[in-house]
Amino acid sequence: MAEKLSVLVLNQIAPAGLARLPPERYRVGKDLTDPDAILLRSADLHGAVIPASVRAVARAGAGVNNIPVAALSARGVPVFNAPGANANAVKELVLAGMLMAARHLPAALRFTATLDTAAPDLERAVEDGKKAFAGFELAGKTLGIVGLGKVGALVADAAIKLGMNVVGYDPEITVEAAWGLPSQVQRAASVAEVLRRSMFVSLHVPLLEATRHLVGAANLGLLPPGAVLLNFSREGVVDHEAALEALTAGHLGQYVCDFPGVTLHGHPKVIALPHLGASTQEAEENCAVMVAEQLRAYLEHGEIRNAVNFPAVQMARESAHRVAIANSNVPNMLGQISTAMAQAGLNIHTMVNKSRGEMAYTLVDVDSPVTEPALAALRAIPGVLAVRSLPLAG
Ligand code: MLT
């Protein structure tokens, strides 16, 4: 019987996902030392000590800015996420955000809460009060979307169905994502163009150095007066100080976001939700199931699906003996790996090697058990970052 694998869980993960790691094969918990993998949502791993035993980190969500991806890559550790698994939940909240802003719903609800519903003049109080909340309709307005990945594309589709015009910008758009976009989406050439043309702007980009303060003092003034900015991606994508200035100056109409913070707290033109974008039962289950399955395929078979720092690699088992090697993407790695294997007496049955950026990954099925000296010889090759023997569990 193979030794159990251990998965340290740092946040609440949907039980449907944890059930994909069966107890006969896995120890799963929040107090494990030296785990094989870490499963998390928003726990911040920057600055945390990640034990040397960890071979994979999996985030039950899309963003990975709470994970030190570069440091883990240098250790040959893949970071998995769940792209698209919560996209519908985020889309629905973006629609709610647009409607909340357009119809002044949070302020209207606050007003309703102040009403004395037993008062004889309730009807008059309602009719008088509602004048302050007259809004505008979404149909016919232009929504600009920055980032046309899974969430951006769903938001575009829904907005078009609501009768909005949609302008989109994404310099990184994949061919597949471009094919999936509704044909009515008008293509913009820059963030600036999106801002200039749109009464609503919704941001759907990851937080990277290149996207930090993507919307800020330099470009908020391009928005039409009274425009609504929606940020359901990451707080740092918008410069909140600059947003505060634009709101106070009356240029930015409203800011709707999923990130409460000290700068904008309590501002009457800000609608801030407590990071609810992915918080639906369906999304939490989808994300947890997706990453748990990816983790399992990696820990047991070395296969990689949806890692943000490694290529996708899958290979059907053709032998009970498999070696997984994470290495730098430099010349002659394959030659050195196969030489070391031959010298260790291992006959290669099947092999897959793929690279992505600076990282490469090799799966090799061999005809006989992989010995410790063979693993040591592979680990000694300069550029090899991590080596695992993955015998088929009996
Ligand atoms: C995401 O990145 O998809 C969300 O932050 C997930 C979450 O709410 O945990």
mmCIF file with all atom_site columns, C-alpha atoms in Angstrom, residues 268-341:
data_model
loop_
_atom_site.group_PDB
_atom_site.id
_atom_site.type_symbol
_atom_site.label_atom_id
_atom_site.label_alt_id
_atom_site.label_comp_id
_atom_site.label_asym_id
_atom_site.label_entity_id
_atom_site.label_seq_id
_atom_site.pdbx_PDB_ins_code
_atom_site.Cartn_x
_atom_site.Cartn_y
_atom_site.Cartn_z
_atom_site.occupancy
_atom_site.B_iso_or_equiv
_atom_site.pdbx_formal_charge
_atom_site.auth_seq_id
_atom_site.auth_comp_id
_atom_site.auth_asym_id
_atom_site.auth_atom_id
_atom_site.pdbx_PDB_model_num
ATOM 1  C CA . PRO A 1 268 ? -21.123 57.943 -0.570  1.00 0.00 ? 268 PRO A CA 1
ATOM 2  C CA . LYS A 1 269 ? -20.164 57.199 -4.187  1.00 0.00 ? 269 LYS A CA 1
ATOM 3  C CA . VAL A 1 270 ? -18.413 53.939 -3.405  1.00 0.00 ? 270 VAL A CA 1
ATOM 4  C CA . ILE A 1 271 ? -20.083 50.543 -3.296  1.00 0.00 ? 271 ILE A CA 1
ATOM 5  C CA . ALA A 1 272 ? -17.573 48.163 -1.706  1.00 0.00 ? 272 ALA A CA 1
ATOM 6  C CA . LEU A 1 273 ? -18.360 44.475 -1.274  1.00 0.00 ? 273 LEU A CA 1
ATOM 7  C CA . PRO A 1 274 ? -16.355 42.100 0.957   1.00 0.00 ? 274 PRO A CA 1
ATOM 8  C CA . HIS A 1 275 ? -14.585 40.052 -1.779  1.00 0.00 ? 275 HIS A CA 1
ATOM 9  C CA . LEU A 1 276 ? -17.804 38.260 -2.739  1.00 0.00 ? 276 LEU A CA 1
ATOM 10 C CA . GLY A 1 277 ? -17.128 37.725 -6.442  1.00 0.00 ? 277 GLY A CA 1
ATOM 11 C CA . ALA A 1 278 ? -16.443 34.002 -6.193  1.00 0.00 ? 278 ALA A CA 1
ATOM 12 C CA . SER A 1 279 ? -18.537 33.384 -3.101  1.00 0.00 ? 279 SER A CA 1
ATOM 13 C CA . THR A 1 280 ? -21.378 31.273 -4.404  1.00 0.00 ? 280 THR A CA 1
ATOM 14 C CA . GLN A 1 281 ? -21.936 27.653 -3.542  1.00 0.00 ? 281 GLN A CA 1
ATOM 15 C CA . GLU A 1 282 ? -21.555 26.725 -7.205  1.00 0.00 ? 282 GLU A CA 1
ATOM 16 C CA . ALA A 1 283 ? -18.308 28.630 -7.740  1.00 0.00 ? 283 ALA A CA 1
ATOM 17 C CA . GLU A 1 284 ? -16.744 27.396 -4.510  1.00 0.00 ? 284 GLU A CA 1
ATOM 18 C CA . GLU A 1 285 ? -17.545 23.817 -5.464  1.00 0.00 ? 285 GLU A CA 1
ATOM 19 C CA . ASN A 1 286 ? -16.381 24.231 -9.064  1.00 0.00 ? 286 ASN A CA 1
ATOM 20 C CA . CYS A 1 287 ? -13.055 25.729 -7.956  1.00 0.00 ? 287 CYS A CA 1
ATOM 21 C CA . ALA A 1 288 ? -12.451 23.198 -5.193  1.00 0.00 ? 288 ALA A CA 1
ATOM 22 C CA . VAL A 1 289 ? -13.256 20.203 -7.401  1.00 0.00 ? 289 VAL A CA 1
ATOM 23 C CA . MET A 1 290 ? -11.136 21.532 -10.266 1.00 0.00 ? 290 MET A CA 1
ATOM 24 C CA . VAL A 1 291 ? -8.005  22.187 -8.214  1.00 0.00 ? 291 VAL A CA 1
ATOM 25 C CA . ALA A 1 292 ? -8.340  19.018 -6.118  1.00 0.00 ? 292 ALA A CA 1
ATOM 26 C CA . GLU A 1 293 ? -8.461  16.948 -9.306  1.00 0.00 ? 293 GLU A CA 1
ATOM 27 C CA . GLN A 1 294 ? -5.503  18.828 -10.768 1.00 0.00 ? 294 GLN A CA 1
ATOM 28 C CA . LEU A 1 295 ? -3.553  18.326 -7.538  1.00 0.00 ? 295 LEU A CA 1
ATOM 29 C CA . ARG A 1 296 ? -4.323  14.631 -7.500  1.00 0.00 ? 296 ARG A CA 1
ATOM 30 C CA . ALA A 1 297 ? -3.291  14.141 -11.134 1.00 0.00 ? 297 ALA A CA 1
ATOM 31 C CA . TYR A 1 298 ? -0.017  15.914 -10.337 1.00 0.00 ? 298 TYR A CA 1
ATOM 32 C CA . LEU A 1 299 ? 0.802   14.222 -7.041  1.00 0.00 ? 299 LEU A CA 1
ATOM 33 C CA . GLU A 1 300 ? -0.028  10.713 -8.250  1.00 0.00 ? 300 GLU A CA 1
ATOM 34 C CA . HIS A 1 301 ? 0.820   10.829 -11.961 1.00 0.00 ? 301 HIS A CA 1
ATOM 35 C CA . GLY A 1 302 ? 2.911   13.960 -12.441 1.00 0.00 ? 302 GLY A CA 1
ATOM 36 C CA . GLU A 1 303 ? 0.394   15.420 -14.910 1.00 0.00 ? 303 GLU A CA 1
ATOM 37 C CA . ILE A 1 304 ? -0.007  19.196 -15.086 1.00 0.00 ? 304 ILE A CA 1
ATOM 38 C CA . ARG A 1 305 ? -3.271  20.966 -15.915 1.00 0.00 ? 305 ARG A CA 1
ATOM 39 C CA . ASN A 1 306 ? -3.801  24.666 -15.246 1.00 0.00 ? 306 ASN A CA 1
ATOM 40 C CA . ALA A 1 307 ? -0.526  25.533 -13.572 1.00 0.00 ? 307 ALA A CA 1
ATOM 41 C CA . VAL A 1 308 ? 0.293   29.229 -13.912 1.00 0.00 ? 308 VAL A CA 1
ATOM 42 C CA . ASN A 1 309 ? 4.037   28.611 -14.059 1.00 0.00 ? 309 ASN A CA 1
ATOM 43 C CA . PHE A 1 310 ? 4.448   25.286 -15.906 1.00 0.00 ? 310 PHE A CA 1
ATOM 44 C CA . PRO A 1 311 ? 3.334   23.916 -19.264 1.00 0.00 ? 311 PRO A CA 1
ATOM 45 C CA . ALA A 1 312 ? 0.348   21.592 -19.465 1.00 0.00 ? 312 ALA A CA 1
ATOM 46 C CA . VAL A 1 313 ? 1.669   18.010 -19.591 1.00 0.00 ? 313 VAL A CA 1
ATOM 47 C CA . GLN A 1 314 ? -0.373  14.832 -19.771 1.00 0.00 ? 314 GLN A CA 1
ATOM 48 C CA . MET A 1 315 ? 0.755   11.312 -20.565 1.00 0.00 ? 315 MET A CA 1
ATOM 49 C CA . ALA A 1 316 ? -1.205  8.073  -20.293 1.00 0.00 ? 316 ALA A CA 1
ATOM 50 C CA . ARG A 1 317 ? 0.494   5.566  -17.986 1.00 0.00 ? 317 ARG A CA 1
ATOM 51 C CA . GLU A 1 318 ? 2.355   2.963  -20.005 1.00 0.00 ? 318 GLU A CA 1
ATOM 52 C CA . SER A 1 319 ? 4.383   1.605  -17.131 1.00 0.00 ? 319 SER A CA 1
ATOM 53 C CA . ALA A 1 320 ? 4.113   1.305  -13.355 1.00 0.00 ? 320 ALA A CA 1
ATOM 54 C CA . HIS A 1 321 ? 7.329   3.326  -13.043 1.00 0.00 ? 321 HIS A CA 1
ATOM 55 C CA . ARG A 1 322 ? 7.321   7.040  -13.774 1.00 0.00 ? 322 ARG A CA 1
ATOM 56 C CA . VAL A 1 323 ? 9.720   9.910  -13.145 1.00 0.00 ? 323 VAL A CA 1
ATOM 57 C CA . ALA A 1 324 ? 8.640   13.572 -13.137 1.00 0.00 ? 324 ALA A CA 1
ATOM 58 C CA . ILE A 1 325 ? 11.325  16.209 -13.594 1.00 0.00 ? 325 ILE A CA 1
ATOM 59 C CA . ALA A 1 326 ? 10.935  19.982 -13.321 1.00 0.00 ? 326 ALA A CA 1
ATOM 60 C CA . ASN A 1 327 ? 13.842  21.837 -14.863 1.00 0.00 ? 327 ASN A CA 1
ATOM 61 C CA . SER A 1 328 ? 14.974  25.159 -16.259 1.00 0.00 ? 328 SER A CA 1
ATOM 62 C CA . ASN A 1 329 ? 14.227  25.632 -19.935 1.00 0.00 ? 329 ASN A CA 1
ATOM 63 C CA . VAL A 1 330 ? 17.852  25.540 -21.163 1.00 0.00 ? 330 VAL A CA 1
ATOM 64 C CA . PRO A 1 331 ? 19.561  23.547 -23.946 1.00 0.00 ? 331 PRO A CA 1
ATOM 65 C CA . ASN A 1 332 ? 20.594  19.917 -23.590 1.00 0.00 ? 332 ASN A CA 1
ATOM 66 C CA . MET A 1 333 ? 18.461  19.044 -20.562 1.00 0.00 ? 333 MET A CA 1
ATOM 67 C CA . LEU A 1 334 ? 16.805  16.120 -22.327 1.00 0.00 ? 334 LEU A CA 1
ATOM 68 C CA . GLY A 1 335 ? 20.195  14.735 -23.442 1.00 0.00 ? 335 GLY A CA 1
ATOM 69 C CA . GLN A 1 336 ? 21.522  14.892 -19.894 1.00 0.00 ? 336 GLN A CA 1
ATOM 70 C CA . ILE A 1 337 ? 18.346  13.384 -18.416 1.00 0.00 ? 337 ILE A CA 1
ATOM 71 C CA . SER A 1 338 ? 18.337  10.425 -20.806 1.00 0.00 ? 338 SER A CA 1
ATOM 72 C CA . THR A 1 339 ? 22.084  9.861  -20.324 1.00 0.00 ? 339 THR A CA 1
ATOM 73 C CA . ALA A 1 340 ? 21.683  9.846  -16.520 1.00 0.00 ? 340 ALA A CA 1
ATOM 74 C CA . MET A 1 341 ? 18.812  7.387  -16.852 1.00 0.00 ? 341 MET A CA 1
#
